[in-house]
PDB file of C-alpha atoms in Angstrom:
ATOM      1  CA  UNK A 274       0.114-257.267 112.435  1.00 60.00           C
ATOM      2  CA  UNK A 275       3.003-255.451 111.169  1.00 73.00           C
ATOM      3  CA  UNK A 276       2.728-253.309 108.105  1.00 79.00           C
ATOM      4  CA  UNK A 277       5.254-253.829 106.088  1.00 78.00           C
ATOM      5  CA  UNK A 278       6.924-250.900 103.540  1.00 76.00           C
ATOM      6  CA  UNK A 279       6.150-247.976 104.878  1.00 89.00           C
ATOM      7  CA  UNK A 280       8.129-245.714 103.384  1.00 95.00           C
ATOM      8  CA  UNK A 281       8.335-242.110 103.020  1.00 93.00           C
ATOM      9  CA  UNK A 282      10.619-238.959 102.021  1.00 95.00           C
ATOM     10  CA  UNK A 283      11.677-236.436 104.465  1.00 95.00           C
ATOM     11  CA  UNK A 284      13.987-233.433 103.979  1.00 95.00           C
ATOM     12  CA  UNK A 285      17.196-232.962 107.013  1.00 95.00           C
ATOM     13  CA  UNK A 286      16.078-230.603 109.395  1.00 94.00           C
ATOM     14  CA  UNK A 287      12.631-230.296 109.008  1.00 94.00           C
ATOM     15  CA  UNK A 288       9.420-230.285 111.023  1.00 95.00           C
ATOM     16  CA  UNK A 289       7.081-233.405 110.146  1.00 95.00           C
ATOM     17  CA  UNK A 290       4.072-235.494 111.939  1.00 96.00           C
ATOM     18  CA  UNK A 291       3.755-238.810 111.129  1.00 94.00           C
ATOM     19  CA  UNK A 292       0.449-240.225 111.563  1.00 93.00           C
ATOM     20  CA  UNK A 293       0.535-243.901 112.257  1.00 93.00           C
ATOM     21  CA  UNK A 294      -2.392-246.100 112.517  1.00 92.00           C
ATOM     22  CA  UNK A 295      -1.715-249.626 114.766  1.00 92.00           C
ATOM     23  CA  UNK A 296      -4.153-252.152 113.080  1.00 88.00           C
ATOM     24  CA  UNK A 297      -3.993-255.878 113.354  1.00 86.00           C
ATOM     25  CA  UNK A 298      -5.700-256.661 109.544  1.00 82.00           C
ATOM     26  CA  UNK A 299      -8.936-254.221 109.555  1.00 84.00           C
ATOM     27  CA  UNK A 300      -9.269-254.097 112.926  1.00 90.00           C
ATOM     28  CA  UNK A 301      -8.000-251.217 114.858  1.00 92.00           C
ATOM     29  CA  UNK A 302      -5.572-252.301 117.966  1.00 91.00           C
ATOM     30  CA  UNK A 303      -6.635-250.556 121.352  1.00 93.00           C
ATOM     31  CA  UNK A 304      -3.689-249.263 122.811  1.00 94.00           C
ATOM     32  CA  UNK A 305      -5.013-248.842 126.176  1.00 91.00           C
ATOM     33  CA  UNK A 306      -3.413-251.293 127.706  1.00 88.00           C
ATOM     34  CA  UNK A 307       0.386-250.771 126.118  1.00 92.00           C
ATOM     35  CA  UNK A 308       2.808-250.297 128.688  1.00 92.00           C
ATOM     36  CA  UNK A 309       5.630-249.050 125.613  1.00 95.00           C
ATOM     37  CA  UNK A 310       5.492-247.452 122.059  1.00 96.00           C
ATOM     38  CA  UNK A 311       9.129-247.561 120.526  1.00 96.00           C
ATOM     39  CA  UNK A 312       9.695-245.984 116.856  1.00 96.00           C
ATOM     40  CA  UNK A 313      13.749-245.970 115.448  1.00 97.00           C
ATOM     41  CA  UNK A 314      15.438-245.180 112.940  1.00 97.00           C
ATOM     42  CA  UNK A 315      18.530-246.803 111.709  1.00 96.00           C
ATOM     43  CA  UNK A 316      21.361-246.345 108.522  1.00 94.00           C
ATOM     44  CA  UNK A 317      21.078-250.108 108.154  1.00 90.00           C
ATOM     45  CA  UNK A 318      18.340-253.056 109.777  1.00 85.00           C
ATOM     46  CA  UNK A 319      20.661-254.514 112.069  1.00 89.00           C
ATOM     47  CA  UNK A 320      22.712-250.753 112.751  1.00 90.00           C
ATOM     48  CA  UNK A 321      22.607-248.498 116.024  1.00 95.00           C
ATOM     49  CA  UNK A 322      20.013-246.809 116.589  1.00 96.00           C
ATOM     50  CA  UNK A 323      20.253-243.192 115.231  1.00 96.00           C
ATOM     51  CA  UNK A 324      17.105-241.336 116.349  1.00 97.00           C
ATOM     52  CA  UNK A 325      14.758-243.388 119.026  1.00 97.00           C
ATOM     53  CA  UNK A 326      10.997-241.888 120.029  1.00 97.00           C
ATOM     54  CA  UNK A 327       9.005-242.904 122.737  1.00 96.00           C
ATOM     55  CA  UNK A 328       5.785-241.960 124.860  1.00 95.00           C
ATOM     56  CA  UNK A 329       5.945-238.364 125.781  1.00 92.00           C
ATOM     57  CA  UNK A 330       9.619-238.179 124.258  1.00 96.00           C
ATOM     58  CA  UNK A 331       7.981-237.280 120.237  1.00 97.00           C
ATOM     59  CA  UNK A 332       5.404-240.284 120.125  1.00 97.00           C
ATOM     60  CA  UNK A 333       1.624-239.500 121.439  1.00 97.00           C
ATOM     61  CA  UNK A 334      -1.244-241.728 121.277  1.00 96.00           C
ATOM     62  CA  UNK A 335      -4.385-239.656 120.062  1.00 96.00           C
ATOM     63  CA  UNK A 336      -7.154-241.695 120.212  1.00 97.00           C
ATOM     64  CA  UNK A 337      -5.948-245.179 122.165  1.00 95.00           C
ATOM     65  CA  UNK A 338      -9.232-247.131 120.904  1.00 96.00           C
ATOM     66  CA  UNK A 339      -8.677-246.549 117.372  1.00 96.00           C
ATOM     67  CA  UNK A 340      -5.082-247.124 117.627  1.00 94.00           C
ATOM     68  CA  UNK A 341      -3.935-243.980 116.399  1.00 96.00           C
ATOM     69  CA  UNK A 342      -0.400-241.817 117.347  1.00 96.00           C
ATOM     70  CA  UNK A 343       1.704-239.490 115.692  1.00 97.00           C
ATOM     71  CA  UNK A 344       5.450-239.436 115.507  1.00 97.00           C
ATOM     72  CA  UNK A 345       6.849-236.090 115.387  1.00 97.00           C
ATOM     73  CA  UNK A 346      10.218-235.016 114.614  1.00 96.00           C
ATOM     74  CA  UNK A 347      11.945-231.629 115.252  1.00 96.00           C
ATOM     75  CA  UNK A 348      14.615-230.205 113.226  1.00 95.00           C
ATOM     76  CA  UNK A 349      17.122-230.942 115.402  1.00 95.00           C
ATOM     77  CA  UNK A 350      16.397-234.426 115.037  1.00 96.00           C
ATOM     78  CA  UNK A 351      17.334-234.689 111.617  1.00 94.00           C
ATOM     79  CA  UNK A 352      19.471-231.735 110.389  1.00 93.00           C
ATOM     80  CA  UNK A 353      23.103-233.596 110.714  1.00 93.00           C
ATOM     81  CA  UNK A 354      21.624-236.519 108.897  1.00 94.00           C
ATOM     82  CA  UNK A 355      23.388-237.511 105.322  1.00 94.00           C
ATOM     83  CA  UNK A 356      20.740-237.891 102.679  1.00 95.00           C
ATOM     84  CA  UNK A 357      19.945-241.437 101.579  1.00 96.00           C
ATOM     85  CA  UNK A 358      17.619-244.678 102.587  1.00 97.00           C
ATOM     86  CA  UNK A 359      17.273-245.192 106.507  1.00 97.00           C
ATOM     87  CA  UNK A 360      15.119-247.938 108.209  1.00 96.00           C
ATOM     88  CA  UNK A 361      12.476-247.389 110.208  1.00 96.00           C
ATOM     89  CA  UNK A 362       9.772-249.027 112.613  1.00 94.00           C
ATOM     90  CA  UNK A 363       7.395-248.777 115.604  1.00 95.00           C
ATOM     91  CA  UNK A 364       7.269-251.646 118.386  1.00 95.00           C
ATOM     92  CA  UNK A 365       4.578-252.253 120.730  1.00 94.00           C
ATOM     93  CA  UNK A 366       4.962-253.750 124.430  1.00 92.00           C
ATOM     94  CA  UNK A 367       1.945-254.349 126.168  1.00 89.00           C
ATOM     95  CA  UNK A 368       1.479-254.559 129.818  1.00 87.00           C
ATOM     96  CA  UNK A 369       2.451-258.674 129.908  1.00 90.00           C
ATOM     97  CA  UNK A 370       5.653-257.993 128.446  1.00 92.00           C
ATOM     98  CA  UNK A 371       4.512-259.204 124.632  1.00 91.00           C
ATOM     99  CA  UNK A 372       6.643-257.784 121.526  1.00 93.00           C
ATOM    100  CA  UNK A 373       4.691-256.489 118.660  1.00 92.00           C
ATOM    101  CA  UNK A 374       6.386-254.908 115.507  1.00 92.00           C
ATOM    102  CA  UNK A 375       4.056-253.199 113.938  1.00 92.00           C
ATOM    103  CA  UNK A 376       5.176-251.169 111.522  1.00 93.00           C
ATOM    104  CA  UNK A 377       8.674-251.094 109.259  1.00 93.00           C
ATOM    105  CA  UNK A 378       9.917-249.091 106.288  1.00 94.00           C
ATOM    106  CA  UNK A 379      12.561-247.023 104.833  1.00 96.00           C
ATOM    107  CA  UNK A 380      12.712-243.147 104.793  1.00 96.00           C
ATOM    108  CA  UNK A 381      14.794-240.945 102.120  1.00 97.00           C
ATOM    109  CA  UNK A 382      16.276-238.156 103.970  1.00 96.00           C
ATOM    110  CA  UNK A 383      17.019-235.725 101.329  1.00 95.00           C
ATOM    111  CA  UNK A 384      19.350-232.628 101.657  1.00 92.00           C
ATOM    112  CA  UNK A 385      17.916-229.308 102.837  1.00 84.00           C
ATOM    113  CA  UNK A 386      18.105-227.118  99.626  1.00 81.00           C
ATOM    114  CA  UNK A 387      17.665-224.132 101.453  1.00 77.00           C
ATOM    115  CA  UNK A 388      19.836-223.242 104.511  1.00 69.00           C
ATOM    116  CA  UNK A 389      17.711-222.060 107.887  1.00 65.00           C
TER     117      UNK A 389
END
């Protein structure tokens, strides 16, 4: 279930909505009955987490049958970051207490070229 090399490019200190879409192959996962959505980001795999979202603190489910949320981030929650390669990923917890990863990557934070 976990989708592998999702990577993307974001600039330090700026606005963005990630749209993530929780399928197990083709199928869709319901998330109706998931207790926890976690998403991190790290410098390295096995580093501290940096920047954590959750439920209601930057992650919302928008439509729980088809398994879709969005991750947003605010500039606050990037604008001290160095530019360069940080991992990435969203766990699932369901109501029993099962672990899903199911999604992992690396994002490029690049510099902010102009100054807000």
């Amino acid at each position: 279930m976990t989708a592998t090399s999702q990577n993307l490019d974001m600039t330090a200190g700026d606005t963005m909505v990630l749209a993530v879409s929780v399928a197990d192959g083709e199928s869709a996962v319901d998330l109706s009955n998931v207790a926890t959505i976690a998403w991190v980001l790290k410098r390295g795999p096995h580093g501290p987490a940096l920047l954590a979202k959750s439920i209601d603190a930057g992650i919302e489910i928008i439509d729980a049958v088809a398994g879709q949320i969005e991750i947003t981030f605010e500039p606050a929650d990037t604008a001290a970051f160095a530019s360069g390669p940080y991992f990435h990923g969203v766990v699932l917890i369901d109501a029993g207490g099962a672990v899903s990863t199911v999604m992992t990557g690396i994002i490029t934070i690049s510099p902010k070229v102009i100054p807000v």
